[in-house]
Amino acid sequence: DGGITQSPKYLFRKEGQNVTLSCEQNLNHDAMYWYRQDPGQGLRLIYYSQIVNDFQKGDIAEGYSVSREKKESFPLTVTSAQKNPTAFYLCASMGWRGGTYEQYFGPGTRLTVT
Amino acid sequence: QKEVEQDPGPLSVPEGAIVSLNCTYSNSAFQYFMWYRQYSRKGPELLMYTYSSGNKEDGRFTAQVDKSSKYISLFIRDSQPSDSATYLCAMRNISNFGNEKLTFGTGTRLTIIP
C-alpha cells in the first residue's frame, strides 16, 4: 500500500467505548486524511491535516477526533458520541515527489461496534 | 444534488471488451480529477490523475475530462478479469492555500466475465 499502514485491520468494540485507529506513513507526505466508507455512499471525509500540529474538520467530523503531533502519524479516535461508528475507515496521504502527484491509501480498518 | 454523481452499477462485461465508466459533477471549481480502483476489502489505488480537459492515456486506461460538460470518463481497453473491482472517481479544487479536499463519487462495481 505504498508506505502507508493502518492498524488493526479489524476492530470490535462495545457501544460507549472510545477507540483509536492508527495511521502511519513513511512517504514524507505533508497531507494526511481520514475517510469513512459505507456501502452505497462512497468515501466521506472525516478530518484532514496539511501540516504537523494542524488539522481541519471534514464533512462528517462529529463524534471523531484526531491529532497530528508527528508528520508520519495521524491517529483517529472514534468517540462514544459517534452515532453510527460501524464502518470501513481509510487513511490516505498526499504529496508531490519530483514534480509528480502522489496519493496512497492505507489498507483500511473495519470497525464493528455492537 | 450531490456534487459528484456516479452510476453505482453493477456493470458486467465480457473479457476483452472496452469498458466506459463515467462521472458527472456540478462544482465548476473542481480542477483536478482522479480515478481509483478498489478491490474488495482493500484501500483504493490511484489509477489516473488529470487536471485539464482532454485525454490522458496510461497503458490500457484512458481518462477523459470535459470541463465544459462537467463530465469525466475512464476507458479500459482489452478488459481482463483482474480489472474486476469498484472504480471511484474523485475531484478536488484549491479554493485557498492548503485546502485540498477530495470529493468522491459513490463508485461503480465492475465485473469482467471470462
XYZ file of N, CA, C and O in Angstrom, chain B residues 22 33 35 48-59 61-67 71-75 77:
112
model
N -18.139 6.489 -15.944
C -18.392 7.918 -16.064
C -18.776 8.562 -14.736
O -19.344 7.907 -13.854
N -8.859 15.830 -11.361
C -9.770 14.694 -11.488
C -8.981 13.394 -11.386
O -7.936 13.239 -12.007
N -9.139 8.932 -10.876
C -9.825 7.644 -10.892
C -9.060 6.679 -9.999
O -7.833 6.597 -10.071
N -5.426 7.120 -12.235
C -5.203 8.203 -13.189
C -5.455 9.528 -12.484
O -6.327 9.636 -11.626
N -4.718 10.537 -12.919
C -4.831 11.861 -12.335
C -4.696 12.875 -13.462
O -3.696 12.882 -14.184
N -5.692 13.718 -13.635
C -5.639 14.716 -14.707
C -6.104 16.060 -14.172
O -6.840 16.126 -13.183
N -5.676 17.117 -14.830
C -6.097 18.453 -14.406
C -6.509 19.341 -15.566
O -6.724 20.531 -15.397
N -6.668 18.774 -16.719
C -7.109 19.594 -17.844
C -8.095 18.809 -18.679
O -8.168 17.575 -18.591
N -8.844 19.514 -19.484
C -9.754 18.835 -20.400
C -8.946 18.081 -21.445
O -7.827 18.467 -21.777
N -9.525 16.996 -21.939
C -8.835 16.196 -22.933
C -8.617 14.782 -22.427
O -9.237 14.344 -21.467
N -7.735 14.081 -23.110
C -7.480 12.674 -22.802
C -6.088 12.482 -22.213
O -5.139 13.183 -22.571
N -5.996 11.497 -21.328
C -4.702 11.067 -20.797
C -4.686 9.549 -20.818
O -5.614 8.915 -20.332
N -3.633 8.988 -21.397
C -3.585 7.544 -21.577
C -2.468 6.944 -20.736
O -1.391 7.525 -20.588
N -2.740 5.764 -20.170
C -1.728 5.032 -19.420
C -2.005 3.552 -19.621
O -2.892 2.984 -18.978
N -1.276 2.956 -20.553
C -1.493 1.541 -20.843
C -2.883 1.301 -21.395
O -3.292 1.934 -22.372
N -5.592 2.074 -19.940
C -6.518 3.025 -19.331
C -6.409 4.394 -20.012
O -5.314 4.877 -20.295
N -7.577 5.005 -20.260
C -7.639 6.369 -20.782
C -8.620 7.159 -19.933
O -9.769 6.737 -19.755
N -8.163 8.277 -19.415
C -9.034 9.186 -18.676
C -9.380 10.353 -19.584
O -8.520 10.893 -20.279
N -10.641 10.708 -19.573
C -11.128 11.797 -20.420
C -11.872 12.808 -19.550
O -12.680 12.431 -18.695
N -11.573 14.075 -19.770
C -12.211 15.140 -19.000
C -12.838 16.135 -19.968
O -12.186 16.587 -20.912
N -14.078 16.468 -19.731
C -14.773 17.505 -20.493
C -15.309 18.518 -19.492
O -16.398 18.345 -18.946
N -14.549 19.559 -19.249
C -14.935 20.542 -18.240
C -16.166 21.338 -18.664
O -16.954 21.762 -17.822
N -18.045 16.508 -17.091
C -18.203 15.072 -17.326
C -16.826 14.459 -17.472
O -15.985 14.980 -18.204
N -16.574 13.374 -16.714
C -15.299 12.683 -16.858
C -15.563 11.205 -17.114
O -16.596 10.662 -16.682
N -14.623 10.574 -17.791
C -14.767 9.162 -18.135
C -13.452 8.434 -17.932
O -12.382 9.028 -18.040
N -13.566 7.156 -17.675
C -12.412 6.257 -17.665
C -12.734 5.115 -18.610
O -13.780 4.466 -18.472
N -11.840 4.894 -19.589
C -12.000 3.798 -20.528
C -10.956 2.726 -20.229
O -9.784 3.050 -20.000
N -9.417 -0.579 -22.020
C -9.380 -1.404 -23.237
C -8.943 -2.816 -22.897
O -8.248 -3.050 -21.909
